[in-house]
Coordinates of C-alpha atoms in Angstrom, one line a residue:
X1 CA 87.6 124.3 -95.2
X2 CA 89.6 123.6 -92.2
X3 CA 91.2 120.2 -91.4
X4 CA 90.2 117.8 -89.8
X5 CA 91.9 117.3 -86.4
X6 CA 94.3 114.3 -85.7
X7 CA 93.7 111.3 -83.8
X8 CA 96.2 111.5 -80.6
X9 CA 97.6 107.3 -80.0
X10 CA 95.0 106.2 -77.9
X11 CA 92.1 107.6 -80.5
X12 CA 93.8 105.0 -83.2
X13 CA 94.2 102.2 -81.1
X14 CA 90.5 102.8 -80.4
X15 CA 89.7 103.0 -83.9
X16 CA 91.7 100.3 -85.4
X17 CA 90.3 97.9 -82.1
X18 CA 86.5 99.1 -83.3
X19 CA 87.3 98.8 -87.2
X20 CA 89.4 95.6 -86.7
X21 CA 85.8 94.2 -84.5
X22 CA 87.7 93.0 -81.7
X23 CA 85.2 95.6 -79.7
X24 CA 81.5 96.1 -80.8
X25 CA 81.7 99.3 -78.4
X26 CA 84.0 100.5 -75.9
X27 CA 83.9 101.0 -71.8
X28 CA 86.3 103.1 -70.0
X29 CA 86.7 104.0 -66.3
X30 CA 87.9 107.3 -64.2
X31 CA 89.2 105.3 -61.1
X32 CA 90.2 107.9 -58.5
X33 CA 91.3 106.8 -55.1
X34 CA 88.9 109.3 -52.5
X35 CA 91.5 110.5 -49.9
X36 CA 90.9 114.6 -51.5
X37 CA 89.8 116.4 -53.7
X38 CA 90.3 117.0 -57.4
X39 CA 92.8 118.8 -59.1
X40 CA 93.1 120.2 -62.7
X41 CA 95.2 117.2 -63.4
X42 CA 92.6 114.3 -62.6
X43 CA 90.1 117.3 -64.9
X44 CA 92.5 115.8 -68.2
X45 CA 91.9 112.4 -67.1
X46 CA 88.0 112.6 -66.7
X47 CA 87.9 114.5 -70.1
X48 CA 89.8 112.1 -71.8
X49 CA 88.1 109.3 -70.2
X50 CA 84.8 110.2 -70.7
X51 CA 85.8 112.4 -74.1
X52 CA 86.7 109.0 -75.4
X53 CA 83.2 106.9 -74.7
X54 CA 81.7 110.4 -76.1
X55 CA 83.8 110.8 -79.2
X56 CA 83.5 106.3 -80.3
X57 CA 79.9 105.9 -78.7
X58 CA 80.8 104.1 -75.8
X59 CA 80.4 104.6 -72.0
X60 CA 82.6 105.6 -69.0
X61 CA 81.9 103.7 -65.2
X62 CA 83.0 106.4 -62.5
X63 CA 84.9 103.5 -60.0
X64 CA 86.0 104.6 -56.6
X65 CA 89.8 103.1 -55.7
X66 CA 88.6 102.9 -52.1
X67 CA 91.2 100.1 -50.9
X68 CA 92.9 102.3 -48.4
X69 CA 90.4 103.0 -45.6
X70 CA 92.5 105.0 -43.6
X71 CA 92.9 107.9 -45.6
X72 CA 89.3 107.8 -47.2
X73 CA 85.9 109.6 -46.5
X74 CA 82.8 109.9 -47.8
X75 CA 83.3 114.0 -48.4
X76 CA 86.0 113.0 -50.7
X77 CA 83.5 110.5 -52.7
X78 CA 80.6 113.6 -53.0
X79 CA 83.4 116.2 -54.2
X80 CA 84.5 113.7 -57.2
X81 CA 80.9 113.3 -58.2
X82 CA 80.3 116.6 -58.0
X83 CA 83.2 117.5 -59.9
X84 CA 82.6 114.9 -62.5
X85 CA 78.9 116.5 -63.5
X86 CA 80.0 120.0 -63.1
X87 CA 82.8 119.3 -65.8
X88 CA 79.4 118.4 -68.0
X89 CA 80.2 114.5 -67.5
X90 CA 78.0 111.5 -67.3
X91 CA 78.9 107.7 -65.6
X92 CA 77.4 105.0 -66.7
X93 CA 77.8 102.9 -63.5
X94 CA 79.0 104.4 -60.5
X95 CA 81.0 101.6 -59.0
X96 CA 83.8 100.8 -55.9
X97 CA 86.6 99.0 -55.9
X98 CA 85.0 97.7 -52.0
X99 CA 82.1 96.2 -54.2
X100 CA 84.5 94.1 -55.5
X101 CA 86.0 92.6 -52.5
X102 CA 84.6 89.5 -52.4
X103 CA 85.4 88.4 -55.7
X104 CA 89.1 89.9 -54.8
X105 CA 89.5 87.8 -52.1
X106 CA 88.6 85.1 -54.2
X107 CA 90.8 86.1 -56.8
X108 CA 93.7 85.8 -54.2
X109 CA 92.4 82.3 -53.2
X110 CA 92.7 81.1 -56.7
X111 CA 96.0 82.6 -57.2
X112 CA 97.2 80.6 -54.1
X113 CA 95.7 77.3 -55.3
X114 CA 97.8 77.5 -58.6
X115 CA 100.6 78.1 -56.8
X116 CA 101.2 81.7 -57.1
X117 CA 100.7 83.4 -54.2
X118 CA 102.0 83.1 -50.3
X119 CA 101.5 84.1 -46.9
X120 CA 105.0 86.1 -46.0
X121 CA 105.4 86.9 -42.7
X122 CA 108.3 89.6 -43.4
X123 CA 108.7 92.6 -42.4
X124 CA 108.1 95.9 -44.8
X125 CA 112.0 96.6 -44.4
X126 CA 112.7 92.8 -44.9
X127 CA 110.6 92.4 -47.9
X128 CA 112.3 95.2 -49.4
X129 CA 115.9 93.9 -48.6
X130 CA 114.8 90.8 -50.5
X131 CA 113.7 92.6 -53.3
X132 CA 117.2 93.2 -54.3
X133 CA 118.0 96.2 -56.2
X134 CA 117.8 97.6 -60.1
X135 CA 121.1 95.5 -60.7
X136 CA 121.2 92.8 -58.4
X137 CA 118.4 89.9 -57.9
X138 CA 116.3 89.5 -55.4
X139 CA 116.3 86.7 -52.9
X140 CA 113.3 84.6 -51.7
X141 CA 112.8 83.5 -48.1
X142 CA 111.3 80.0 -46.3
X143 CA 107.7 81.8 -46.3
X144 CA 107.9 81.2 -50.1
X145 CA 107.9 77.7 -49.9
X146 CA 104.9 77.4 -47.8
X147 CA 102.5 74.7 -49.2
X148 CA 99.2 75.4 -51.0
X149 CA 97.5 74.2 -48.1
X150 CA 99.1 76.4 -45.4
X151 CA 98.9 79.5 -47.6
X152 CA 95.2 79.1 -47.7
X153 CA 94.9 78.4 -43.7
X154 CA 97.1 81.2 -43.2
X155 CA 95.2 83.7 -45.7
X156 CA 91.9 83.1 -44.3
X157 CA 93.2 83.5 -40.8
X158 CA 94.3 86.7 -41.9
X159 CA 90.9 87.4 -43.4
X160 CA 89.2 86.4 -39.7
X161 CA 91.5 89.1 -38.0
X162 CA 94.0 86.4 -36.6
X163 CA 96.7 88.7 -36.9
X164 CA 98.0 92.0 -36.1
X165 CA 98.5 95.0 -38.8
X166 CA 101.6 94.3 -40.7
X167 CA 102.3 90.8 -39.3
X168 CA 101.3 88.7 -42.8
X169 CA 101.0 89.6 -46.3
X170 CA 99.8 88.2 -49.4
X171 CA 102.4 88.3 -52.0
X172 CA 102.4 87.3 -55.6
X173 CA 105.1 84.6 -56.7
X174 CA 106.0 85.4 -59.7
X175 CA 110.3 86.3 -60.6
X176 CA 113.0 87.6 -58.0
X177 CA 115.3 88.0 -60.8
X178 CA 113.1 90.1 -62.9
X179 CA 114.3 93.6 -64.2
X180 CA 111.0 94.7 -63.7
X181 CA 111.1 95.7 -59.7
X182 CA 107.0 95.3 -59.7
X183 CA 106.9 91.4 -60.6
X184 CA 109.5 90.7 -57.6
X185 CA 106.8 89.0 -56.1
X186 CA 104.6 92.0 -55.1
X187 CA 102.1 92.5 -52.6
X188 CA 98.7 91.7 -52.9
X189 CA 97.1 91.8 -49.6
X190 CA 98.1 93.4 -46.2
X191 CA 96.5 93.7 -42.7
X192 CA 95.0 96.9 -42.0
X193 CA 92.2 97.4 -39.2
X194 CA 91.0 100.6 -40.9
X195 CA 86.9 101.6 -40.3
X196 CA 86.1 101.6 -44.1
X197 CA 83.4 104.4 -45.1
X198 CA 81.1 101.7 -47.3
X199 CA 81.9 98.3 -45.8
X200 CA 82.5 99.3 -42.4
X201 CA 84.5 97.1 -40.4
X202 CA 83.6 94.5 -42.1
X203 CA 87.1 93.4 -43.3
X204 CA 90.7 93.4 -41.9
X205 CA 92.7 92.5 -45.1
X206 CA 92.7 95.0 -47.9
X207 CA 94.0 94.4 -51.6
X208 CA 96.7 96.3 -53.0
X209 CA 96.1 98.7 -55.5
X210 CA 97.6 97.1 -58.1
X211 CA 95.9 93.6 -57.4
X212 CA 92.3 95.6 -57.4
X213 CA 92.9 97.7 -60.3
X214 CA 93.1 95.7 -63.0
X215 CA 90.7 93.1 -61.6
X216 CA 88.2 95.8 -61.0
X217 CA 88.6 96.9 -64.7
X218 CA 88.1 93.0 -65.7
X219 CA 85.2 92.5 -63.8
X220 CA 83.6 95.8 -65.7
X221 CA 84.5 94.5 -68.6
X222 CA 86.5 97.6 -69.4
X223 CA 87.8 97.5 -73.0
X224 CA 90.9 100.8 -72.3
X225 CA 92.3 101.4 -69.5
X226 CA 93.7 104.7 -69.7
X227 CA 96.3 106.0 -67.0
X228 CA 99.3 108.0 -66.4
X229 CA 102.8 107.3 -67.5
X230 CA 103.6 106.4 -64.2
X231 CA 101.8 102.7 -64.3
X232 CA 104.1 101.9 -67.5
X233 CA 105.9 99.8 -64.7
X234 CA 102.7 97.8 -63.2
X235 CA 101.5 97.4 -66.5
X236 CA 103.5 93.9 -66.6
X237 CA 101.9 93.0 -63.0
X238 CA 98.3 94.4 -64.3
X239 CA 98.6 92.0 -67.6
X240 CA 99.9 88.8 -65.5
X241 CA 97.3 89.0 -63.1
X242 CA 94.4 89.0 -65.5
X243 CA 96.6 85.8 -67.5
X244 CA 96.4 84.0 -64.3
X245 CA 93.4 84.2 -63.4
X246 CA 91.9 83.5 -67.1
X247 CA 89.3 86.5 -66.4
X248 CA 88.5 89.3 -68.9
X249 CA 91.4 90.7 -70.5
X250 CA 91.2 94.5 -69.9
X251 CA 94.4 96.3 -71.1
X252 CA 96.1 99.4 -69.8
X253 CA 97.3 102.7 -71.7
X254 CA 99.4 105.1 -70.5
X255 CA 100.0 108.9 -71.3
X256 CA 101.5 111.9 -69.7
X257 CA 100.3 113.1 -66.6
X258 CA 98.9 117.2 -66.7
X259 CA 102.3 119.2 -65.4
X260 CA 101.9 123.0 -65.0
X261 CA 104.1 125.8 -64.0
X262 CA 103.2 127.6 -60.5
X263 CA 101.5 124.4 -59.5
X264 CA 101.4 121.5 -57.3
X265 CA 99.8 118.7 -58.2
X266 CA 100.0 116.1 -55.3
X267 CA 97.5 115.5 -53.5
X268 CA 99.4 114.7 -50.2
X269 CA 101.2 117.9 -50.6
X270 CA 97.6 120.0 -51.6
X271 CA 96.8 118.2 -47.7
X272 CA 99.4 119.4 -46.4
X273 CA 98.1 123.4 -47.5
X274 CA 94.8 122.7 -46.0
X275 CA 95.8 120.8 -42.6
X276 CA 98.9 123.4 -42.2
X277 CA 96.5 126.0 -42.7
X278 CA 97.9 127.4 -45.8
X279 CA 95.0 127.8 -47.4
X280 CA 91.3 128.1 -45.9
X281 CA 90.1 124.7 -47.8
X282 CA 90.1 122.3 -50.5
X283 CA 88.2 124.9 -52.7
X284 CA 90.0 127.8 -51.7
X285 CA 90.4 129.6 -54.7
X286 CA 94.1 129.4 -55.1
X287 CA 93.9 125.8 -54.9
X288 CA 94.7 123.8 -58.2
X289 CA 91.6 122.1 -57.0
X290 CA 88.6 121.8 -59.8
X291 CA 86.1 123.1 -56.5
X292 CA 88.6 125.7 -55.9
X293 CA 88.5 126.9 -59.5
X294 CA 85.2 126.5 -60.1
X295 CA 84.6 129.0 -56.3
X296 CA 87.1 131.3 -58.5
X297 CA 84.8 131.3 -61.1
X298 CA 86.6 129.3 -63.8
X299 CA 84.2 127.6 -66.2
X300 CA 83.5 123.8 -67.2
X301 CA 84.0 125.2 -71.0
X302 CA 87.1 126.4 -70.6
X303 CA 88.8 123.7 -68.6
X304 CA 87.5 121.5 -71.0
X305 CA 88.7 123.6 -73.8
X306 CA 92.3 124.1 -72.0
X307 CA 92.2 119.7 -71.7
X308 CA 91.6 119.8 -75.5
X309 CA 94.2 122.2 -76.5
X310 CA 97.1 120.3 -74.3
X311 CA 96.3 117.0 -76.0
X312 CA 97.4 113.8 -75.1
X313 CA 101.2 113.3 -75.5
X314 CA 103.7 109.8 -74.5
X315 CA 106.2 112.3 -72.7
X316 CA 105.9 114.5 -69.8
X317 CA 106.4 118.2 -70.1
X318 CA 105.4 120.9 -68.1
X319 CA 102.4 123.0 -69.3
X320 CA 102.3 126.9 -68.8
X321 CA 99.5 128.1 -66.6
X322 CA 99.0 131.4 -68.5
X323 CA 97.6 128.8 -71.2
X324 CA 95.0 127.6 -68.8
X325 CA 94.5 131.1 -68.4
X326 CA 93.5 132.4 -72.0
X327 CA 91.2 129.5 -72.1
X328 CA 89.2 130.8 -69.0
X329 CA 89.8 134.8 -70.1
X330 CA 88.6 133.5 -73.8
X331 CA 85.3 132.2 -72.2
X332 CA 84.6 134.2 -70.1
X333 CA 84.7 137.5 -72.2
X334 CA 81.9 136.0 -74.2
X335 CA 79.6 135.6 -71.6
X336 CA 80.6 137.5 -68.3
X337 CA 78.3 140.5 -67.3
X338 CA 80.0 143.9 -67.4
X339 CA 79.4 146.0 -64.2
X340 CA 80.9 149.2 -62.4
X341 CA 83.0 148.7 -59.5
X342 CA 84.9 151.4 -57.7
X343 CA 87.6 150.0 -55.5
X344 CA 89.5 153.1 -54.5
X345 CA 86.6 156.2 -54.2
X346 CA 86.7 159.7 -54.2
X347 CA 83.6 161.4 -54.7
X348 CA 82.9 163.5 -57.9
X349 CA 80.1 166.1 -57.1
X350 CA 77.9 166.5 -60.6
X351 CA 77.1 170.8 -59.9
X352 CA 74.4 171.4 -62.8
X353 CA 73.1 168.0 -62.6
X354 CA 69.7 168.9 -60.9
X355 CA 67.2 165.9 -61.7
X356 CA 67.8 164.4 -58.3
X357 CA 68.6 160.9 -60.3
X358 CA 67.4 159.1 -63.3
X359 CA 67.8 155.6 -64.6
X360 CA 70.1 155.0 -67.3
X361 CA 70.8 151.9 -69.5
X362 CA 74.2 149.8 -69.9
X363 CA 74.7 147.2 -72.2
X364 CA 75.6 143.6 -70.6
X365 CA 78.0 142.1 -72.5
X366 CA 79.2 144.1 -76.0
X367 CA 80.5 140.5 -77.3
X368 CA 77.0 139.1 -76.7
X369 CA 74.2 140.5 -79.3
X370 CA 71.1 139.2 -77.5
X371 CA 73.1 140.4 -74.1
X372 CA 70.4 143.3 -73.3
X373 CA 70.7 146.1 -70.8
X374 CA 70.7 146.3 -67.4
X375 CA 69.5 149.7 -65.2
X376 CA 72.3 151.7 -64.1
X377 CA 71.2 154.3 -61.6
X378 CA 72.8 158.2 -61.8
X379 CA 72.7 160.9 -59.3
X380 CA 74.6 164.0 -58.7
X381 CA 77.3 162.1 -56.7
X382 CA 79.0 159.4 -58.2
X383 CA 82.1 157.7 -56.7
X384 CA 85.0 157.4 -59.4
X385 CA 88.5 155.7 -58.6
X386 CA 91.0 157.9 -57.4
X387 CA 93.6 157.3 -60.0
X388 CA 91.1 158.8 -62.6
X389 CA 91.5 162.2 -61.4
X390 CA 95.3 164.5 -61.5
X391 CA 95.7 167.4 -59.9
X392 CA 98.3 168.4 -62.4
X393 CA 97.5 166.6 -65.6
X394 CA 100.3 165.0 -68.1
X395 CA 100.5 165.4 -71.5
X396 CA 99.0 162.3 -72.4
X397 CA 96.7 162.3 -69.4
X398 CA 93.0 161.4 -70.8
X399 CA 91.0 160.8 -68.0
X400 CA 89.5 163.5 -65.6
X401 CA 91.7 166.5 -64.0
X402 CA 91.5 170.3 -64.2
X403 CA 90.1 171.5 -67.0
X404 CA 89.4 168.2 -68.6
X405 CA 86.3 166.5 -70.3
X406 CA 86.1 162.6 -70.0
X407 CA 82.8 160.4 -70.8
X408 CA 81.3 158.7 -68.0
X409 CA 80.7 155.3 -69.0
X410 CA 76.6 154.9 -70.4
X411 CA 76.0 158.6 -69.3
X412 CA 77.6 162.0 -69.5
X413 CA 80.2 163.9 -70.5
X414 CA 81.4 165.8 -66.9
X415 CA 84.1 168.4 -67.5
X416 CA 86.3 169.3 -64.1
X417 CA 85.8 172.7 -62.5
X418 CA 87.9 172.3 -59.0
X419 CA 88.5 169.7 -56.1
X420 CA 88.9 169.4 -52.8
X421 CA 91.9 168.2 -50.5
X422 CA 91.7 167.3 -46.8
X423 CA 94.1 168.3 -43.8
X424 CA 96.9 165.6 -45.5
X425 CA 96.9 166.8 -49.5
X426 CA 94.8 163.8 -49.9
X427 CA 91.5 164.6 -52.5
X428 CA 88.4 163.7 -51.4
X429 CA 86.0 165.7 -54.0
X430 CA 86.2 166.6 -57.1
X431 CA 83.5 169.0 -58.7
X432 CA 82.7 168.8 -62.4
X433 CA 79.4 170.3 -65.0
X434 CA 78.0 167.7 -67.3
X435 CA 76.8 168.6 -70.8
X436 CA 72.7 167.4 -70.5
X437 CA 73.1 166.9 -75.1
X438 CA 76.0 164.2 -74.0
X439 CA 73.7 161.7 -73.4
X440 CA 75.1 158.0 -73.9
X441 CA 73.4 156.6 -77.2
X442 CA 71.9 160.2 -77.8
X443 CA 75.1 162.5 -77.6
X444 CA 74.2 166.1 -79.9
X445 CA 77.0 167.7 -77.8
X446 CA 79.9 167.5 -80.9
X447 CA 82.1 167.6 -77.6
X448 CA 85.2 165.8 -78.2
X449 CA 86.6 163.2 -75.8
X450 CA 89.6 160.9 -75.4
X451 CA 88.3 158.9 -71.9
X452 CA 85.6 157.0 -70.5
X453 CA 85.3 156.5 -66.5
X454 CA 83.7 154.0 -65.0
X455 CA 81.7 155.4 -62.1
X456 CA 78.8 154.6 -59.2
X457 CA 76.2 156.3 -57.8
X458 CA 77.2 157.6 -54.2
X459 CA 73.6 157.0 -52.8
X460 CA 72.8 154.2 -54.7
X461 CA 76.1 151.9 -54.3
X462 CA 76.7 148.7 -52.6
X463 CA 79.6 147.9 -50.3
X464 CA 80.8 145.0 -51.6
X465 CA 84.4 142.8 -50.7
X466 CA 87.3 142.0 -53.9
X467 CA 89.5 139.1 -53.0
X468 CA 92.3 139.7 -55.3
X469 CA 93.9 136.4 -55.9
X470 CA 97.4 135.9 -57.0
X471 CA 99.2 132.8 -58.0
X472 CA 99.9 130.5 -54.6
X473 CA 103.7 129.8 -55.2
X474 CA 106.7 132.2 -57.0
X475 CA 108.4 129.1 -58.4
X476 CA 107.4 128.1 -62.2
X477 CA 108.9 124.6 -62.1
X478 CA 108.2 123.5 -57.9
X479 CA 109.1 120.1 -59.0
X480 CA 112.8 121.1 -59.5
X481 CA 112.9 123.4 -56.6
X482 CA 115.2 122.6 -53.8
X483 CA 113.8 122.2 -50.2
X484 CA 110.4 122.2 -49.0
X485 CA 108.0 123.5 -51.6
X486 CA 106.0 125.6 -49.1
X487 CA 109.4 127.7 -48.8
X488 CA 107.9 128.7 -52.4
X489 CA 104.7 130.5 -51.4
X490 CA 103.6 133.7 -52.3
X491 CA 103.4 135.9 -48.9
X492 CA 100.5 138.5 -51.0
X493 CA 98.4 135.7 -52.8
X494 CA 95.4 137.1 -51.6
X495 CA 94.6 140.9 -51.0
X496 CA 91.0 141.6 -49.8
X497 CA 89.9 145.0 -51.3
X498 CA 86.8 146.9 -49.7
X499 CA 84.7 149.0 -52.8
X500 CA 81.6 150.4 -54.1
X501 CA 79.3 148.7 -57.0
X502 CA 76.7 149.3 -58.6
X503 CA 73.5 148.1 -57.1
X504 CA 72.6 145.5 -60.3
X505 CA 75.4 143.5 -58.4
X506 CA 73.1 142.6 -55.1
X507 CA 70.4 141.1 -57.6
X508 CA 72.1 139.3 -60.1
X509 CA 72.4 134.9 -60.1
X510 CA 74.9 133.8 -58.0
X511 CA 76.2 131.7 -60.9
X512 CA 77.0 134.8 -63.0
X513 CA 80.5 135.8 -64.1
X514 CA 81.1 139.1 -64.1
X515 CA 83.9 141.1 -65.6
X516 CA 84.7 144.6 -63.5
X517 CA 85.2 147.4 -66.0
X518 CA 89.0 147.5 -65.9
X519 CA 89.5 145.6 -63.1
X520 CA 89.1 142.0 -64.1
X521 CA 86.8 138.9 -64.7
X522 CA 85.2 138.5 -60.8
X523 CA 82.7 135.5 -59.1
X524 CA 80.5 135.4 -56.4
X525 CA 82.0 133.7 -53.7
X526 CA 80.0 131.0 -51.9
X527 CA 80.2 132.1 -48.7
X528 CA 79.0 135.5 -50.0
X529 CA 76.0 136.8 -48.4
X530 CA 73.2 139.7 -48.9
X531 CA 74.6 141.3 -45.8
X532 CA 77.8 141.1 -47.4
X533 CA 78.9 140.1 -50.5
X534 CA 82.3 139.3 -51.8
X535 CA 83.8 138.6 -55.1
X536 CA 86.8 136.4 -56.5
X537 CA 88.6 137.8 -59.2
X538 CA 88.6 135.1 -61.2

């Protein structure tokens, strides 16, 4: 019997909190802000998010961060949700952070009646002067001793577009002195006439993300708030908040952010690929993006399976990407169609064969019992890849050449009487007999063979297009590496490869995964088409 798994931190806390009744269930959220697209990263946070209302019978809300208007758009808000169900996930509420602002601004209001919040009208570089630094205090300025009553005139002048953008803020008054750089009395509110993609123009003032975060996860009653290490800082400012304003008292847990080798994981920087034209999109397939690995043709499963087998740790380390990797190659070999693709031809001439063609059957998927068969058609001219055939065979040479018997894969065994060379030395046809007793499944032959070729049939193949991905950068840890991180790209991470497949290919679901005898695990790309299709080696 095998044992049972252990609970990572926040499992016990959740447990204890449910066995202690301080929560008859629990809610948690997966708040991402939509200025892009997903990557593999956020994938840890939705499954441990919504992994956690799934494993202790609670719920998860999906709540857009939408406080910064001016880098948001409604693309980036369909991609999440997208994302989010393709992972296999359910929300219980889908909320915004813009619903909310209302009851923010009146949040801000209160804070200003109890004597905690001020109009400042310093500047960004000012404020920051005052701040002070890790070791020395920061100092307060004659805006902080503005009374109740001008606060409020002055905060809802700012609210009714009174001012210019960066003229007035809204900061918290909290400690100058603190060690704690985020409760020297942050910002809460600042002007920003941004068109907002739900609420329009509506406002002029937006909060702060760290005044609407924890708000938002009091006014959803959310009982965990789970986030990156990062936030350990704003936790202070997160908890104070919620004290002040005597509302729901969510509470924030942190763990270690998803780091992987060969990857980049910020989102500005991912922008930066796709507005530079690095990259064709957000779900080009060398993107760390969840669109651009599921257009590669990774799998919910196995993403899910690689977020399970990382775990969820208190310190940051850096995760291998040849981990992700076995999860997607583990998947995939149990259900992935097997099919005959020939990316480098020459032409192997079948001389006996003389029954025009015939229909054979292949097995789709040896791991797979109830995987069946597919047709395979055969002829008298089959391509095979070039590097299957030597003029002058080695030794240990078991695949087709002079003199040499190899299977063809669900058919015959051919045996090599001569070839054929062009005006360069390059061969363009070989000629070989099959045995007609060597039939795949049926083989009376007692001919004795070391190889199997893959093959397709000349008059029956389909042209089809290979993008051969490679990884996108050279550097295993980009977060160490000096300079500008694009320096780090790899010049060949995509080769496009023209070849011949078998015809099954042109019919099969567009959602199938396929693996290429020998050549790899391969997708249908989404902007392939019946005219032409093309595949992403997954």
């Amino acid at each position: 019997m095998s044992e049972e798994k252990s609970l990572n931190f926040i499992e016990e806390i959740i447990s204890q909190d449910l066995a202690s009744g301080k929560y008859a269930s629990i809610l948690t959220r997966f708040p991402p802000e939509p200025n892009g697209y997903l990557h593999i990263g956020h994938a840890k946070s939705i499954c441990l998010n919504f992994g956690l209302a799934k494993q202790f019978g609670g719920k998860t809300n999906l709540r857009f961060d939408d406080t910064n208007p001016a880098k948001e758009d409604i693309e980036y808000v369909d991609s999440i949700k997208e994302d989010v169900k393709w992972l296999g996930f359910e929300w219980a509420k889908e909320c915004y952070a813009s619903d909310y602002f209302d009851q923010l601004y009146t949040f801000a209001v209160q804070l200003i009646e109890k004597g905690l919040a001020y109009v400042d009208d310093s500047s960004a570089a000012e404020i920051a002067e005052q701040k002070g630094t890790p070791t020395a205090p920061g100092t307060g300025n004659a805006f902080r001793n503005r009374t109740e009553a001008e606060n409020l005139e002055l905060f809802a002048a700012m609210k009714a577009g009174k001012y210019a953008d960066g003229e007035k803020v809204l900061r918290a008054k909290i400690d100058l002195s603190s060690p704690n750089m985020h409760m020297r009395d942050p910002l809460l509110y600042r002007i920003k006439r941004a068109h907002h993609h739900r609420t329009g123009d509506q406002w002029c003032i937006y909060p702060m993300y760290d005044f609407a975060h924890g708000q938002s996860d009091s006014i959803e009653n959310i009982t965990h708030s789970v986030c990156t290490l990062e936030f350990i800082p704003h936790r202070a400012l997160y908890d104070w908040c919620i004290e002040q304003l005597g509302i729901y008292p969510s509470h924030q847990y942190e763990f270690a952010r998803l780091n992987m080798t060969y990857t980049v994981m910020s989102k500005r920087k991912l922008l930066q690929l796709v507005e530079e034209g690095h990259v064709e999109s957000w779900d080009d397939p060398r993107m760390p993006t969840i669109s651009g690995m599921r257009r590669r043709g990774y799998t919910a499963d196995s993403i899910r399976d690689f977020c399970d087998r990382i775990g969820i740790a208190k310190r940051e380390n850096i995760i291998d990407l040849s981990l992700l990797e076995f999860c997607v190659r583990e998947h995939l070999n149990k259900i992935a169609q097997r099919r005959m693709v020939v990316t480098n031809p020459i032409k192997l001439v079948i001389t006996n064969y003389d029954k025009g063609e015939e229909i054979l059957h292949s097995e789709n998927n040896p791991e797979d019992p109830n995987g069946g068969t597919r047709d395979v058609p055969f002829s008298n001219e089959l391509w095979i890849e070039r590097e299957d055939f030597m003029e002058e065979p080695t030794k240990k040479y078991f695949r087709l050449g002079p003199g040499l018997s190899v299977r063809l894969k669900s058919a015959y065994i051919v045996s090599c009487e001569s070839f054929e060379k062009d005006a360069e030395g390059n061969i363009t046809t070989v000629y070989a007999t099959y045995n007609v007793d060597s039939k795949s499944g049926q083989d009376t032959s007692g001919i004795p063979v070391k190889g199997t070729l893959h093959w397709v049939s000349a008059k029956h193949a389909v042209p089809v297009v290979l993008n051969e991905y490679d990884r996108l950068f050279n550097v295993e840890d980009l977060a160490s590496a000096e300079g500008d991180f694009k320096d780090y790209m790899n010049p060949i991470s995509l080769k496009k490869v023209n070849a011949f497949a078998e015809p099954a290919l042109a019919n099969d679901a567009l959602d199938a995964r396929f693996q290429f005898l020998r050549k790899g695990y391969f997708y249908q790309d989404t902007k392939s088409t019946k005219d032409k299709l093309v595949f992403n080696r997954t």
